[in-house]
mmCIF file of C-alpha atoms in Angstrom:
data_model
loop_
_atom_site.group_PDB
_atom_site.id
_atom_site.type_symbol
_atom_site.label_atom_id
_atom_site.label_comp_id
_atom_site.label_asym_id
_atom_site.label_seq_id
_atom_site.Cartn_x
_atom_site.Cartn_y
_atom_site.Cartn_z
ATOM 1 C CA UNK T 1128 104.877 109.368 173.197
ATOM 2 C CA UNK T 1129 105.521 108.239 169.607
ATOM 3 C CA UNK T 1130 108.819 108.369 168.059
ATOM 4 C CA UNK T 1131 108.642 110.128 164.605
ATOM 5 C CA UNK T 1132 111.312 110.235 162.042
ATOM 6 C CA UNK T 1133 111.151 112.210 158.608
ATOM 7 C CA UNK T 1134 112.499 111.900 155.130
ATOM 8 C CA UNK T 1135 113.450 115.124 152.863
ATOM 9 C CA UNK T 1136 113.690 118.241 154.678
ATOM 10 C CA UNK T 1137 112.012 120.504 151.852
ATOM 11 C CA UNK T 1138 108.955 122.770 151.938
ATOM 12 C CA UNK T 1139 106.288 120.546 153.320
ATOM 13 C CA UNK T 1140 108.349 119.128 156.025
ATOM 14 C CA UNK T 1141 110.040 122.404 157.681
ATOM 15 C CA UNK T 1142 110.283 125.332 155.568
ATOM 16 C CA UNK T 1143 106.867 126.630 154.840
ATOM 17 C CA UNK T 1144 106.546 127.718 158.853
ATOM 18 C CA UNK T 1145 108.559 128.792 161.419
ATOM 19 C CA UNK T 1146 108.300 127.438 165.240
ATOM 20 C CA UNK T 1147 106.681 130.998 166.170
ATOM 21 C CA UNK T 1148 103.926 130.334 164.196
ATOM 22 C CA UNK T 1149 100.695 129.188 165.976
ATOM 23 C CA UNK T 1150 99.015 126.773 163.036
ATOM 24 C CA UNK T 1151 102.353 125.666 161.422
ATOM 25 C CA UNK T 1152 101.707 124.590 157.855
ATOM 26 C CA UNK T 1153 104.554 121.445 157.778
ATOM 27 C CA UNK T 1154 105.589 118.496 159.420
ATOM 28 C CA UNK T 1155 107.980 119.717 162.235
ATOM 29 C CA UNK T 1156 105.414 121.911 163.113
ATOM 30 C CA UNK T 1157 102.663 119.777 163.518
ATOM 31 C CA UNK T 1158 104.875 117.210 165.021
ATOM 32 C CA UNK T 1159 105.982 119.882 167.505
ATOM 33 C CA UNK T 1160 102.432 120.912 168.507
ATOM 34 C CA UNK T 1161 100.965 117.629 168.850
ATOM 35 C CA UNK T 1162 101.245 115.938 172.458
ATOM 36 C CA UNK T 1163 101.340 112.451 171.315
ATOM 37 C CA UNK T 1164 104.670 112.849 169.159
ATOM 38 C CA UNK T 1165 108.402 113.314 169.560
ATOM 39 C CA UNK T 1166 110.568 114.181 166.722
ATOM 40 C CA UNK T 1167 113.492 112.092 166.934
ATOM 41 C CA UNK T 1168 115.204 111.817 163.549
ATOM 42 C CA UNK T 1169 115.313 113.529 160.261
ATOM 43 C CA UNK T 1170 117.102 112.961 156.884
ATOM 44 C CA UNK T 1171 118.364 114.499 154.051
ATOM 45 C CA UNK T 1172 121.286 114.203 151.546
ATOM 46 C CA UNK T 1173 121.821 117.887 151.697
ATOM 47 C CA UNK T 1174 124.122 119.348 154.369
ATOM 48 C CA UNK T 1175 122.515 122.827 153.966
ATOM 49 C CA UNK T 1176 119.127 121.376 154.446
ATOM 50 C CA UNK T 1177 119.995 119.539 157.670
ATOM 51 C CA UNK T 1178 121.745 122.773 158.728
ATOM 52 C CA UNK T 1179 118.734 125.001 158.023
ATOM 53 C CA UNK T 1180 116.637 122.513 159.638
ATOM 54 C CA UNK T 1181 118.941 122.508 163.129
ATOM 55 C CA UNK T 1182 119.188 126.211 162.979
ATOM 56 C CA UNK T 1183 115.281 126.847 162.193
ATOM 57 C CA UNK T 1184 113.708 124.088 164.295
ATOM 58 C CA UNK T 1185 116.381 122.905 166.547
ATOM 59 C CA UNK T 1186 115.546 125.532 169.280
ATOM 60 C CA UNK T 1187 111.709 124.550 168.999
ATOM 61 C CA UNK T 1188 112.534 120.721 170.615
ATOM 62 C CA UNK T 1189 114.501 119.997 173.303
ATOM 63 C CA UNK T 1190 118.388 120.132 173.573
ATOM 64 C CA UNK T 1191 119.747 116.768 171.481
ATOM 65 C CA UNK T 1192 116.621 115.582 170.647
ATOM 66 C CA UNK T 1193 116.878 115.313 167.530
ATOM 67 C CA UNK T 1194 119.122 113.037 165.249
ATOM 68 C CA UNK T 1195 120.615 114.055 162.027
ATOM 69 C CA UNK T 1196 121.195 111.590 158.781
ATOM 70 C CA UNK T 1197 122.291 112.279 155.262
ATOM 71 C CA UNK T 1198 120.079 109.035 153.911
ATOM 72 C CA UNK T 1199 116.843 107.391 154.918
ATOM 73 C CA UNK T 1200 118.720 103.929 155.016
ATOM 74 C CA UNK T 1201 120.520 105.117 157.522
ATOM 75 C CA UNK T 1202 117.998 106.587 159.765
ATOM 76 C CA UNK T 1203 115.911 103.594 159.435
ATOM 77 C CA UNK T 1204 118.589 101.298 160.250
ATOM 78 C CA UNK T 1205 119.817 103.153 163.333
ATOM 79 C CA UNK T 1206 116.239 104.469 165.133
ATOM 80 C CA UNK T 1207 113.581 103.188 166.350
ATOM 81 C CA UNK T 1208 110.542 104.890 165.127
ATOM 82 C CA UNK T 1209 106.742 104.340 165.419
ATOM 83 C CA UNK T 1210 105.928 106.931 162.490
ATOM 84 C CA UNK T 1211 107.936 107.880 159.459
ATOM 85 C CA UNK T 1212 106.992 111.234 157.269
ATOM 86 C CA UNK T 1213 107.992 110.443 153.607
ATOM 87 C CA UNK T 1214 108.766 114.166 152.452
ATOM 88 C CA UNK T 1215 111.013 113.703 149.743
ATOM 89 C CA UNK T 1216 109.356 114.955 145.695
ATOM 90 C CA UNK T 1217 107.285 112.846 144.511
ATOM 91 C CA UNK T 1218 109.475 110.748 141.593
ATOM 92 C CA UNK T 1219 111.290 109.261 144.469
ATOM 93 C CA UNK T 1220 108.592 108.572 146.615
ATOM 94 C CA UNK T 1221 108.604 104.737 145.316
ATOM 95 C CA UNK T 1222 111.917 103.857 146.045
ATOM 96 C CA UNK T 1223 111.941 105.442 149.422
ATOM 97 C CA UNK T 1224 108.804 103.393 150.134
ATOM 98 C CA UNK T 1225 110.828 100.360 149.700
ATOM 99 C CA UNK T 1226 112.992 101.210 152.016
ATOM 100 C CA UNK T 1227 110.296 102.677 154.506
ATOM 101 C CA UNK T 1228 108.385 99.203 154.106
ATOM 102 C CA UNK T 1229 110.968 97.441 155.078
ATOM 103 C CA UNK T 1230 111.688 99.015 158.726
ATOM 104 C CA UNK T 1231 109.891 98.138 162.158
ATOM 105 C CA UNK T 1232 107.653 101.050 161.978
ATOM 106 C CA UNK T 1233 103.732 101.314 162.871
ATOM 107 C CA UNK T 1234 102.437 104.033 160.304
ATOM 108 C CA UNK T 1235 103.758 106.033 157.318
ATOM 109 C CA UNK T 1236 102.424 109.551 156.695
ATOM 110 C CA UNK T 1237 103.288 110.042 152.947
ATOM 111 C CA UNK T 1238 103.265 113.125 151.272
ATOM 112 C CA UNK T 1239 101.264 113.762 147.890
ATOM 113 C CA UNK T 1240 101.586 112.585 145.246
ATOM 114 C CA UNK T 1241 101.219 109.458 146.786
ATOM 115 C CA UNK T 1242 103.058 107.863 143.572
ATOM 116 C CA UNK T 1243 103.808 108.634 139.825
ATOM 117 C CA UNK T 1244 101.592 105.954 138.824
ATOM 118 C CA UNK T 1245 98.639 103.615 139.830
ATOM 119 C CA UNK T 1246 101.089 100.844 139.291
ATOM 120 C CA UNK T 1247 103.639 102.204 142.127
ATOM 121 C CA UNK T 1248 100.701 103.396 144.421
ATOM 122 C CA UNK T 1249 99.176 99.251 144.155
ATOM 123 C CA UNK T 1250 102.878 98.189 145.028
ATOM 124 C CA UNK T 1251 103.385 100.359 148.111
ATOM 125 C CA UNK T 1252 99.334 99.773 149.502
ATOM 126 C CA UNK T 1253 99.907 95.773 149.189
ATOM 127 C CA UNK T 1254 103.315 96.283 150.994
ATOM 128 C CA UNK T 1255 101.749 98.135 153.778
ATOM 129 C CA UNK T 1256 98.745 95.781 153.954
ATOM 130 C CA UNK T 1257 101.196 92.926 154.077
ATOM 131 C CA UNK T 1258 103.110 94.405 157.324
ATOM 132 C CA UNK T 1259 99.401 95.650 158.641
ATOM 133 C CA UNK T 1260 100.697 99.168 159.274
ATOM 134 C CA UNK T 1261 98.408 102.405 157.768
ATOM 135 C CA UNK T 1262 99.749 104.453 155.054
ATOM 136 C CA UNK T 1263 98.294 108.056 155.382
ATOM 137 C CA UNK T 1264 98.650 110.753 152.680
ATOM 138 C CA UNK T 1265 98.633 114.089 153.401
ATOM 139 C CA UNK T 1266 96.008 116.045 151.526
ATOM 140 C CA UNK T 1267 96.550 118.402 154.014
ATOM 141 C CA UNK T 1268 93.849 120.692 153.699
ATOM 142 C CA UNK T 1269 91.488 117.685 154.838
ATOM 143 C CA UNK T 1270 92.319 118.311 158.249
ATOM 144 C CA UNK T 1271 91.015 121.734 159.111
ATOM 145 C CA UNK T 1272 89.339 121.537 161.866
ATOM 146 C CA UNK T 1273 86.321 123.228 160.771
ATOM 147 C CA UNK T 1274 86.069 120.897 157.664
ATOM 148 C CA UNK T 1275 86.395 117.889 160.026
ATOM 149 C CA UNK T 1276 83.519 119.038 162.074
ATOM 150 C CA UNK T 1277 81.396 120.184 158.447
ATOM 151 C CA UNK T 1278 81.991 116.425 157.505
ATOM 152 C CA UNK T 1279 80.347 115.370 160.392
ATOM 153 C CA UNK T 1280 77.430 117.908 160.366
ATOM 154 C CA UNK T 1281 76.714 116.996 156.873
ATOM 155 C CA UNK T 1282 76.735 113.121 157.479
ATOM 156 C CA UNK T 1283 74.043 113.456 159.742
ATOM 157 C CA UNK T 1284 72.198 115.603 157.884
ATOM 158 C CA UNK T 1285 72.867 119.013 158.211
ATOM 159 C CA UNK T 1286 71.780 119.809 154.779
ATOM 160 C CA UNK T 1287 69.655 116.700 154.147
ATOM 161 C CA UNK T 1288 70.740 114.318 151.200
ATOM 162 C CA UNK T 1289 74.078 115.287 149.446
ATOM 163 C CA UNK T 1290 73.343 115.865 145.643
ATOM 164 C CA UNK T 1291 76.246 117.469 144.395
ATOM 165 C CA UNK T 1292 79.465 118.719 145.473
ATOM 166 C CA UNK T 1293 81.485 121.702 143.408
ATOM 167 C CA UNK T 1294 85.279 121.938 144.164
ATOM 168 C CA UNK T 1295 87.840 124.703 143.022
ATOM 169 C CA UNK T 1296 91.461 124.477 142.675
ATOM 170 C CA UNK T 1297 94.081 124.550 139.255
ATOM 171 C CA UNK T 1298 97.462 123.065 138.894
ATOM 172 C CA UNK T 1299 98.788 120.010 138.544
ATOM 173 C CA UNK T 1300 96.527 117.222 138.681
ATOM 174 C CA UNK T 1301 98.785 115.076 140.952
ATOM 175 C CA UNK T 1302 100.620 117.565 143.037
ATOM 176 C CA UNK T 1303 98.005 120.238 143.455
ATOM 177 C CA UNK T 1304 94.634 120.019 142.349
ATOM 178 C CA UNK T 1305 94.103 116.607 144.329
ATOM 179 C CA UNK T 1306 93.937 118.405 147.344
ATOM 180 C CA UNK T 1307 90.540 119.541 146.243
ATOM 181 C CA UNK T 1308 89.781 115.859 144.649
ATOM 182 C CA UNK T 1309 90.452 114.934 148.288
ATOM 183 C CA UNK T 1310 87.984 117.680 149.586
ATOM 184 C CA UNK T 1311 85.426 116.754 147.164
ATOM 185 C CA UNK T 1312 85.279 113.040 148.399
ATOM 186 C CA UNK T 1313 85.376 114.389 151.993
ATOM 187 C CA UNK T 1314 81.923 115.460 151.357
ATOM 188 C CA UNK T 1315 80.559 113.545 148.479
ATOM 189 C CA UNK T 1316 82.230 109.976 149.799
ATOM 190 C CA UNK T 1317 84.898 107.937 148.950
ATOM 191 C CA UNK T 1318 83.103 105.722 146.023
ATOM 192 C CA UNK T 1319 84.053 107.276 142.884
ATOM 193 C CA UNK T 1320 82.637 105.170 139.946
ATOM 194 C CA UNK T 1321 83.503 106.900 136.906
ATOM 195 C CA UNK T 1322 85.687 110.259 135.596
ATOM 196 C CA UNK T 1323 85.374 112.579 132.629
ATOM 197 C CA UNK T 1324 88.522 114.960 132.782
ATOM 198 C CA UNK T 1325 89.510 118.098 130.617
ATOM 199 C CA UNK T 1326 93.492 119.039 131.108
ATOM 200 C CA UNK T 1327 96.220 121.092 129.646
ATOM 201 C CA UNK T 1328 99.933 121.800 129.474
ATOM 202 C CA UNK T 1329 102.891 119.706 130.350
ATOM 203 C CA UNK T 1330 106.495 120.275 129.672
ATOM 204 C CA UNK T 1331 110.034 118.587 129.344
ATOM 205 C CA UNK T 1332 110.369 116.148 131.647
ATOM 206 C CA UNK T 1333 112.717 112.940 132.424
ATOM 207 C CA UNK T 1334 113.009 109.861 130.120
ATOM 208 C CA UNK T 1335 110.043 107.378 130.888
ATOM 209 C CA UNK T 1336 108.051 109.634 132.299
ATOM 210 C CA UNK T 1337 105.242 111.881 130.616
ATOM 211 C CA UNK T 1338 104.527 115.451 132.002
ATOM 212 C CA UNK T 1339 101.996 116.121 134.254
ATOM 213 C CA UNK T 1340 98.820 118.194 132.724
ATOM 214 C CA UNK T 1341 96.579 121.045 134.826
ATOM 215 C CA UNK T 1342 93.096 120.578 135.125
ATOM 216 C CA UNK T 1343 90.907 122.670 133.469
ATOM 217 C CA UNK T 1344 87.718 120.486 134.938
ATOM 218 C CA UNK T 1345 86.163 117.372 135.506
ATOM 219 C CA UNK T 1346 82.841 115.109 136.804
ATOM 220 C CA UNK T 1347 83.115 112.563 138.718
ATOM 221 C CA UNK T 1348 79.908 110.044 139.272
ATOM 222 C CA UNK T 1349 80.103 108.747 142.379
ATOM 223 C CA UNK T 1350 78.419 105.154 142.743
ATOM 224 C CA UNK T 1351 75.894 106.607 145.780
ATOM 225 C CA UNK T 1352 74.552 108.977 143.117
ATOM 226 C CA UNK T 1353 76.331 111.666 143.955
ATOM 227 C CA UNK T 1354 77.841 114.253 141.600
ATOM 228 C CA UNK T 1355 81.244 115.461 141.446
ATOM 229 C CA UNK T 1356 82.634 118.871 139.950
ATOM 230 C CA UNK T 1357 86.230 120.024 139.992
ATOM 231 C CA UNK T 1358 86.433 123.455 138.498
ATOM 232 C CA UNK T 1359 90.009 124.783 137.625
ATOM 233 C CA UNK T 1360 91.284 127.755 138.193
ATOM 234 C CA UNK T 1361 88.959 129.797 135.838
ATOM 235 C CA UNK T 1362 86.519 129.184 138.855
ATOM 236 C CA UNK T 1363 84.743 131.705 140.548
ATOM 237 C CA UNK T 1364 85.837 130.488 143.963
ATOM 238 C CA UNK T 1365 89.992 130.722 145.270
ATOM 239 C CA UNK T 1366 91.515 127.150 145.675
ATOM 240 C CA UNK T 1367 90.561 124.481 147.822
ATOM 241 C CA UNK T 1368 87.161 125.539 148.282
ATOM 242 C CA UNK T 1369 83.936 123.592 148.060
ATOM 243 C CA UNK T 1370 80.370 124.275 147.422
ATOM 244 C CA UNK T 1371 78.122 121.461 148.697
ATOM 245 C CA UNK T 1372 74.678 121.205 147.361
ATOM 246 C CA UNK T 1373 72.031 118.822 149.961
ATOM 247 C CA UNK T 1374 68.361 118.378 149.411
ATOM 248 C CA UNK T 1375 67.929 120.440 152.253
ATOM 249 C CA UNK T 1376 70.342 123.172 151.899
ATOM 250 C CA UNK T 1377 74.269 124.350 150.724
ATOM 251 C CA UNK T 1378 77.392 124.598 152.194
ATOM 252 C CA UNK T 1379 80.214 126.896 150.801
ATOM 253 C CA UNK T 1380 83.576 126.436 152.799
ATOM 254 C CA UNK T 1381 87.231 126.301 152.236
ATOM 255 C CA UNK T 1382 90.404 125.607 153.878
ATOM 256 C CA UNK T 1383 91.062 129.291 153.533
ATOM 257 C CA UNK T 1384 87.567 130.716 153.219
ATOM 258 C CA UNK T 1385 84.726 131.259 155.626
ATOM 259 C CA UNK T 1386 81.805 128.774 155.988
ATOM 260 C CA UNK T 1387 78.314 129.691 154.828
ATOM 261 C CA UNK T 1388 75.435 127.326 155.495
ATOM 262 C CA UNK T 1389 71.831 128.014 153.982
ATOM 263 C CA UNK T 1390 68.652 126.453 154.705
ATOM 264 C CA UNK T 1391 65.052 126.885 153.574
ATOM 265 C CA UNK T 1392 66.631 130.605 152.081
ATOM 266 C CA UNK T 1393 68.139 131.425 155.428
ATOM 267 C CA UNK T 1394 71.826 131.657 156.423
ATOM 268 C CA UNK T 1395 72.749 129.752 159.619
ATOM 269 C CA UNK T 1396 74.300 131.033 162.774
ATOM 270 C CA UNK T 1397 78.013 129.782 162.324
ATOM 271 C CA UNK T 1398 78.038 130.018 166.233
ATOM 272 C CA UNK T 1399 75.533 127.176 166.347
ATOM 273 C CA UNK T 1400 77.430 124.613 164.438
ATOM 274 C CA UNK T 1401 79.667 124.151 167.490
ATOM 275 C CA UNK T 1402 83.073 124.639 165.290
ATOM 276 C CA UNK T 1403 86.248 123.236 167.268
ATOM 277 C CA UNK T 1404 89.433 126.021 167.251
ATOM 278 C CA UNK T 1405 91.618 126.678 164.365
ATOM 279 C CA UNK T 1406 95.041 124.212 164.533
ATOM 280 C CA UNK T 1407 97.471 123.216 162.436
ATOM 281 C CA UNK T 1408 96.377 120.767 160.325
ATOM 282 C CA UNK T 1409 99.317 118.355 160.492
ATOM 283 C CA UNK T 1410 98.911 118.781 164.545
ATOM 284 C CA UNK T 1411 95.494 117.190 164.187
ATOM 285 C CA UNK T 1412 96.635 114.450 161.664
ATOM 286 C CA UNK T 1413 99.669 113.287 163.633
ATOM 287 C CA UNK T 1414 97.146 113.314 166.487
ATOM 288 C CA UNK T 1415 94.854 110.911 164.341
ATOM 289 C CA UNK T 1416 97.661 109.152 163.483
ATOM 290 C CA UNK T 1417 98.603 108.353 167.263
ATOM 291 C CA UNK T 1418 95.398 107.607 168.197
ATOM 292 C CA UNK T 1419 94.920 104.745 165.798
ATOM 293 C CA UNK T 1420 98.148 103.611 167.087
ATOM 294 C CA UNK T 1421 96.875 103.657 170.760
ATOM 295 C CA UNK T 1422 93.653 101.803 169.542
ATOM 296 C CA UNK T 1423 91.251 104.123 167.479
ATOM 297 C CA UNK T 1424 89.882 104.364 164.529
ATOM 298 C CA UNK T 1425 91.961 104.428 161.368
ATOM 299 C CA UNK T 1426 93.110 108.073 160.431
ATOM 300 C CA UNK T 1427 91.358 109.801 157.344
ATOM 301 C CA UNK T 1428 93.254 109.809 154.094
ATOM 302 C CA UNK T 1429 94.217 106.541 154.797
ATOM 303 C CA UNK T 1430 93.835 103.177 152.789
ATOM 304 C CA UNK T 1431 90.407 102.999 151.011
ATOM 305 C CA UNK T 1432 90.794 107.171 150.769
ATOM 306 C CA UNK T 1433 93.593 107.788 148.978
ATOM 307 C CA UNK T 1434 93.135 104.880 147.100
ATOM 308 C CA UNK T 1435 89.942 106.617 145.722
ATOM 309 C CA UNK T 1436 91.556 109.687 145.421
ATOM 310 C CA UNK T 1437 94.230 108.410 143.349
ATOM 311 C CA UNK T 1438 91.649 106.621 141.379
ATOM 312 C CA UNK T 1439 90.299 109.891 140.224
ATOM 313 C CA UNK T 1440 93.287 111.850 139.929
ATOM 314 C CA UNK T 1441 94.516 109.486 137.210
ATOM 315 C CA UNK T 1442 91.512 108.787 135.736
ATOM 316 C CA UNK T 1443 91.057 112.706 135.016
ATOM 317 C CA UNK T 1444 94.728 112.636 133.184
ATOM 318 C CA UNK T 1445 93.486 109.332 131.264
ATOM 319 C CA UNK T 1446 90.115 110.964 130.402
ATOM 320 C CA UNK T 1447 91.824 114.536 129.464
ATOM 321 C CA UNK T 1448 94.307 112.335 127.160
ATOM 322 C CA UNK T 1449 92.085 110.047 125.683
ATOM 323 C CA UNK T 1450 88.626 112.056 125.742
ATOM 324 C CA UNK T 1451 87.046 108.865 126.967
ATOM 325 C CA UNK T 1452 84.972 108.642 130.095
ATOM 326 C CA UNK T 1453 87.009 106.516 132.404
ATOM 327 C CA UNK T 1454 85.505 103.503 134.453
ATOM 328 C CA UNK T 1455 86.975 103.155 137.761
ATOM 329 C CA UNK T 1456 89.092 101.533 139.010
ATOM 330 C CA UNK T 1457 91.100 102.744 135.781
ATOM 331 C CA UNK T 1458 92.426 100.108 133.771
ATOM 332 C CA UNK T 1459 95.439 101.905 132.956
ATOM 333 C CA UNK T 1460 97.802 101.302 135.851
ATOM 334 C CA UNK T 1461 101.274 101.945 134.097
ATOM 335 C CA UNK T 1462 100.947 105.554 133.010
ATOM 336 C CA UNK T 1463 103.873 107.277 134.540
ATOM 337 C CA UNK T 1464 103.402 111.070 135.386
ATOM 338 C CA UNK T 1465 106.361 113.013 136.579
ATOM 339 C CA UNK T 1466 104.395 114.646 139.398
ATOM 340 C CA UNK T 1467 107.091 115.826 141.337
ATOM 341 C CA UNK T 1468 105.138 118.091 144.408
#
């Protein structure tokens, strides 16, 4: 069993679900259901959050199996951990990650947004590379079991050669819509070449930061020739959905929506596609991470994949603000966005 610690006990760590839900959408639930992980420690500066976690999630784990800490440093210095989940708000990621990267651990599960600038993401990635450990960024919708199955089927030619992928989701480019950015890449590939983006809005933010805009839309040209189109919340589909257009058919699917596959004008019976049973995406993600630690392949949403997704996200903002098409990698690595997801 691999020992896991969580830093930050907010919504994505523990508050979006409860132990009695079959497919919990939070780290605590995924760790609890994953057969290869033990949650042994959590840290949060708020005594109220620690008490809430103990009352809500404590009964779902063996008695006295979780140690509680006020700070990340206390937890990292006191525990022998294999995996650390960083679940603090985005502007705190960089500082917390500096502490995590000093610890003797084997993998990091980092919440999105990975960083508030490409420079931050670069530095965190370099730090993990130097230690030979993976960072996996939580683009949670990626790990829907049916989406992973579709990714494999499409790569094997289910609808011929992928020509374009349309993704749907509005909201903050880095804090929310980036889930769909990853879903576009999941089916188009992680080789973006350029981005033309349109954004809107913002707000008051702390000094040194720029506000995070919402996405209106973007066009992503992949080096493979595939075209990606990200449609904001004026789109006809709900959030976290994609349409994949191939040379021999189409697929419409999403994290919360049903799957429709069409070939030669006919709808394919989903029963023939061997979709797996539903599962918590966090359970799936933690199993991928621990399988890697046991000698398996690199988890999804690791090194090159989250790098590509962040390039697209920051380039969408850069393009939206400058009115220019941005060639990747994005040259402005220092733009600091208050991505507070």
